[in-house]
Amino acid sequence: MKKTLASENVILKEMQLNGFVTLKGAMEKLKVSEATARRLFCRMEEKGYGIRSHGKINLPDSSYSFYRYETSEELYVKEKKLIAKEAVKVIKDGDTVFLDSGTTVCLFSMELSEAIKQKTLRDIKVFTNSYMIISILKDLSEVNLIGGTYRANRKDFCGYMTEKAIKDCHFNKCFLGADGFSENIGFTTTDYNSARICETAMNNSDNAIILMDSHKYKKAALVSFSKGDDISLVITDDKIPIDAPQYFLRKGVNLRIVNK
């Protein structure tokens, strides 16, 4: 079972990078026979991870619509860490913040924990629907878990209870990730539950901050949650397309680009 899950993660990572994996590519990557690779593709299609076609497996709709936390946390780690370090500079003593469950925001919570340990930040109140972030901050700050229906693929909670709890709160800042961004669609995520959580948090925050690595640009996940008008700040890395800053300027969105 562990070997099967590890193989699925390898293929999912390649699919998220390229949109598809060929049968030959899977055989070379995993060092398995063609029959084994075909069986793996069949299992992944049955689970909804991809769609098989002509000797390859594609992401559903080629739109980056499937999400698995374990796979995402291995992608673009250097860029995400730089973004996370920059994001801590936005926090002020006494802030009440909402943190969503994306992997970049989780790295941000690690940087936040270090700032709290070093006492460069004080009296921070955190609300989150992320199981991972709770485990990072629970002994360091006032942290509140927003419950609901647990999602194993995102390691978080969602649904009516989650949205209702967020709606009843007020945050100085919310920190959100995104699974894709394009000028026509805006910021996108893989499912309606995640989109509603982002929308609700933004509506109840003085400032909404997006933490997103450059590889998400000009890619669209399934559901749009913001065109950018309700975003205060976007923090990203220096590999963003050359025309991206102009879009945010037109929208009145502040943009911080971190360099390696």
Coordinates of C-alpha atoms in Angstrom, one line a residue:
M1 CA 0.0 0.0 0.0
K2 CA 2.7 2.5 1.0
K3 CA 4.6 1.7 -2.3
T4 CA 1.4 2.3 -4.3
L5 CA 0.8 5.6 -2.6
A6 CA 4.4 6.7 -3.1
S7 CA 4.1 5.8 -6.9
E8 CA 0.8 7.8 -7.1
N9 CA 2.5 10.8 -5.5
V10 CA 5.4 10.7 -8.0
I11 CA 3.0 10.6 -10.9
L12 CA 0.7 13.3 -9.4
K13 CA 3.7 15.6 -9.0
E14 CA 4.7 15.1 -12.6
M15 CA 1.1 15.8 -13.7
Q16 CA 1.0 19.0 -11.8
L17 CA 4.2 20.1 -13.4
N18 CA 3.3 19.2 -17.0
G19 CA -0.5 18.4 -17.0
F20 CA 0.1 14.8 -18.0
V21 CA 2.4 11.8 -17.8
T22 CA 3.1 9.3 -20.6
L23 CA 3.2 5.6 -20.0
K24 CA 6.8 5.5 -21.1
G25 CA 7.6 8.4 -18.7
A26 CA 6.0 6.6 -15.8
M27 CA 7.9 3.4 -16.6
E28 CA 11.2 5.3 -16.6
K29 CA 10.4 7.4 -13.5
L30 CA 9.2 4.5 -11.4
K31 CA 11.4 1.8 -13.0
V32 CA 8.4 -0.5 -13.5
S33 CA 7.1 -2.6 -16.4
E34 CA 4.5 -1.3 -18.9
A35 CA 1.8 -3.6 -17.3
T36 CA 2.5 -2.1 -13.8
A37 CA 2.4 1.4 -15.1
R38 CA -1.0 0.7 -16.9
R39 CA -2.4 -0.7 -13.7
L40 CA -1.2 2.4 -11.8
F41 CA -2.9 4.7 -14.3
C42 CA -6.1 2.6 -14.0
R43 CA -6.2 2.9 -10.2
M44 CA -5.5 6.7 -10.4
E45 CA -8.3 7.2 -12.9
E46 CA -10.7 5.2 -10.7
K47 CA -9.8 7.5 -7.8
G48 CA -10.4 10.6 -9.9
Y49 CA -6.8 11.7 -9.9
G50 CA -6.6 11.8 -13.7
I51 CA -8.0 10.7 -17.1
R52 CA -6.3 8.1 -19.3
S53 CA -5.9 8.7 -23.0
H54 CA -3.6 7.3 -25.8
G55 CA -0.8 6.0 -23.6
K56 CA -0.8 8.8 -21.0
I57 CA -2.7 10.1 -18.0
N58 CA -3.9 13.7 -17.8
L59 CA -5.0 16.0 -15.0
P60 CA -8.8 16.2 -15.0
D61 CA -9.8 18.8 -17.7
S62 CA -6.1 19.8 -17.8
S63 CA -7.1 22.4 -15.3
Y64 CA -5.1 21.5 -12.2
S65 CA -8.4 20.5 -10.6
F66 CA -7.1 17.8 -8.3
Y67 CA -5.2 18.6 -5.1
R68 CA -3.2 16.5 -2.7
Y69 CA -1.4 18.2 0.1
E70 CA 1.5 15.8 0.2
T71 CA 2.2 16.4 -3.5
S72 CA 1.8 20.2 -3.4
E73 CA 4.2 20.6 -0.4
E74 CA 7.0 19.1 -2.5
L75 CA 6.6 21.6 -5.3
Y76 CA 8.6 24.9 -5.6
V77 CA 9.7 24.8 -2.0
K78 CA 12.4 27.5 -2.3
E79 CA 10.0 30.0 -3.8
K80 CA 7.3 29.2 -1.2
K81 CA 9.8 29.7 1.6
L82 CA 10.9 33.1 0.3
I83 CA 7.3 34.2 0.0
A84 CA 6.6 33.0 3.5
K85 CA 9.5 34.9 5.0
E86 CA 8.3 38.1 3.2
A87 CA 4.7 37.6 4.4
V88 CA 5.7 37.6 8.1
K89 CA 6.7 41.3 7.6
V90 CA 3.1 42.1 7.0
I91 CA 2.0 41.0 10.5
K92 CA 1.9 43.5 13.4
D93 CA 1.7 43.0 17.1
G94 CA -1.9 42.3 18.2
D95 CA -3.1 41.2 14.8
T96 CA -6.0 38.7 14.5
V97 CA -5.4 36.7 11.3
F98 CA -7.1 33.9 9.3
L99 CA -4.8 31.4 7.6
D100 CA -6.1 29.0 5.0
S101 CA -4.8 25.5 4.5
G102 CA -2.5 25.9 1.4
T103 CA 1.1 24.7 1.6
T104 CA 2.6 28.2 1.1
V105 CA 0.4 29.5 3.9
C106 CA 1.6 26.5 6.0
L107 CA 5.2 27.5 5.4
F108 CA 4.2 31.1 6.4
S109 CA 2.8 29.7 9.7
M110 CA 6.3 28.1 10.3
E111 CA 7.9 31.5 9.8
L112 CA 5.3 33.1 12.1
S113 CA 6.1 30.6 14.8
E114 CA 9.8 31.5 14.7
A115 CA 8.9 35.2 15.0
I116 CA 6.7 34.4 18.0
K117 CA 9.5 32.3 19.6
Q118 CA 12.0 35.1 19.1
K119 CA 9.4 37.6 20.5
T120 CA 9.6 39.9 17.4
L121 CA 5.9 39.5 17.2
R122 CA 3.5 39.4 20.2
D123 CA -0.2 38.8 21.0
I124 CA -1.1 37.3 17.6
K125 CA -4.5 35.6 17.4
V126 CA -4.8 32.9 14.7
F127 CA -7.9 31.4 13.2
T128 CA -7.4 28.5 10.7
N129 CA -9.2 25.6 9.1
S130 CA -5.9 23.8 8.7
Y131 CA -5.0 20.8 10.7
M132 CA -1.3 21.3 9.8
I133 CA -1.2 24.9 11.0
I134 CA -2.8 24.0 14.3
S135 CA 0.0 21.5 15.0
I136 CA 2.6 24.2 14.2
L137 CA 1.2 27.1 16.3
K138 CA -0.8 25.4 19.1
D139 CA 1.9 25.9 21.8
L140 CA 3.1 29.3 20.7
S141 CA 0.1 31.6 20.2
E142 CA -3.7 31.8 20.7
V143 CA -4.8 29.6 17.8
N144 CA -8.4 28.7 17.0
L145 CA -9.3 25.7 14.9
I146 CA -12.3 26.3 12.7
G147 CA -14.0 22.9 12.3
G148 CA -16.3 21.3 9.8
T149 CA -16.0 18.3 7.5
Y150 CA -12.4 17.0 7.3
R151 CA -10.8 16.7 3.9
A152 CA -7.8 14.3 3.9
N153 CA -6.5 15.6 0.6
R154 CA -6.1 19.2 1.9
K155 CA -5.6 18.3 5.6
D156 CA -8.3 20.9 6.5
F157 CA -11.9 21.4 7.4
C158 CA -14.7 22.8 5.1
G159 CA -18.4 23.0 4.6
Y160 CA -21.3 24.9 6.2
M161 CA -19.9 24.9 9.8
T162 CA -16.5 26.2 8.6
E163 CA -18.1 29.0 6.6
K164 CA -20.5 30.0 9.4
A165 CA -17.6 30.2 11.9
I166 CA -15.5 32.4 9.6
K167 CA -18.5 34.6 8.8
D168 CA -19.0 35.3 12.6
C169 CA -15.4 36.6 13.0
H170 CA -13.5 39.7 12.0
F171 CA -9.8 39.5 11.0
N172 CA -7.2 42.2 10.6
K173 CA -5.7 40.1 7.8
C174 CA -6.3 36.9 6.0
F175 CA -3.6 34.9 4.2
L176 CA -4.7 32.8 1.3
G177 CA -3.1 30.6 -1.2
A178 CA -4.3 30.0 -4.8
D179 CA -4.1 27.0 -7.1
G180 CA -4.0 29.2 -10.2
F181 CA -4.3 32.7 -11.6
S182 CA -5.1 34.2 -15.0
E183 CA -6.2 37.7 -16.0
N184 CA -9.5 36.5 -17.5
I185 CA -10.6 34.3 -14.5
G186 CA -8.6 35.8 -11.6
F187 CA -7.5 33.7 -8.6
T188 CA -8.7 30.1 -8.7
T189 CA -8.9 27.0 -6.5
T190 CA -9.8 23.4 -7.2
D191 CA -13.3 23.2 -5.6
Y192 CA -16.3 25.2 -4.5
N193 CA -15.7 24.6 -0.7
S194 CA -12.3 26.1 -0.9
A195 CA -13.5 29.0 -3.0
R196 CA -16.3 29.8 -0.5
I197 CA -13.8 29.7 2.4
C198 CA -11.6 32.2 0.6
E199 CA -14.5 34.5 -0.3
T200 CA -15.9 34.5 3.3
A201 CA -12.5 35.2 4.8
M202 CA -11.9 38.1 2.4
N203 CA -15.3 39.6 3.2
N204 CA -14.5 39.5 6.9
S205 CA -10.9 40.8 6.8
D206 CA -9.5 44.4 6.6
N207 CA -6.8 43.1 4.3
A208 CA -6.7 40.0 2.1
I209 CA -3.2 38.8 1.2
I210 CA -2.5 36.2 -1.5
L211 CA 0.7 34.1 -1.2
M212 CA 1.3 32.4 -4.5
D213 CA 4.4 31.1 -6.3
S214 CA 5.0 32.2 -9.9
H215 CA 4.3 28.8 -11.4
K216 CA 0.5 29.3 -10.7
Y217 CA 0.4 32.3 -13.1
K218 CA -1.5 31.8 -16.4
K219 CA -2.9 28.5 -15.1
A220 CA -6.6 28.0 -14.1
A221 CA -8.0 25.7 -11.5
L222 CA -11.7 24.9 -11.4
V223 CA -13.3 27.7 -9.4
S224 CA -12.6 31.5 -9.3
F225 CA -12.8 33.2 -5.9
S226 CA -11.5 36.7 -6.7
K227 CA -10.8 38.9 -9.7
G228 CA -8.3 40.8 -7.6
D229 CA -10.4 43.8 -6.7
D230 CA -10.8 42.6 -3.1
I231 CA -7.2 41.7 -2.6
S232 CA -4.8 44.1 -0.8
L233 CA -1.5 42.5 -1.5
V234 CA 0.0 39.7 -3.6
I235 CA 3.4 38.2 -2.6
T236 CA 5.1 36.1 -5.2
D237 CA 8.6 35.3 -6.5
D238 CA 10.6 36.8 -9.3
K239 CA 9.7 34.3 -12.0
I240 CA 6.3 35.8 -12.7
P241 CA 5.4 36.7 -16.3
I242 CA 6.7 40.2 -17.3
D243 CA 3.2 41.5 -17.9
A244 CA 1.8 40.4 -14.5
P245 CA 2.6 43.6 -12.6
Q246 CA 0.6 45.7 -15.0
Y247 CA -2.5 43.7 -14.3
F248 CA -2.3 44.2 -10.5
L249 CA -1.5 47.9 -11.0
R250 CA -4.7 48.3 -13.0
K251 CA -6.6 46.5 -10.2
G252 CA -5.1 48.7 -7.5
V253 CA -3.5 45.6 -5.9
N254 CA 0.0 46.0 -4.2
L255 CA 2.5 43.5 -5.5
R256 CA 5.6 42.3 -3.7
I257 CA 8.1 40.3 -5.6
V258 CA 10.7 38.4 -3.6
N259 CA 14.1 37.6 -5.1
K260 CA 16.3 34.6 -4.6

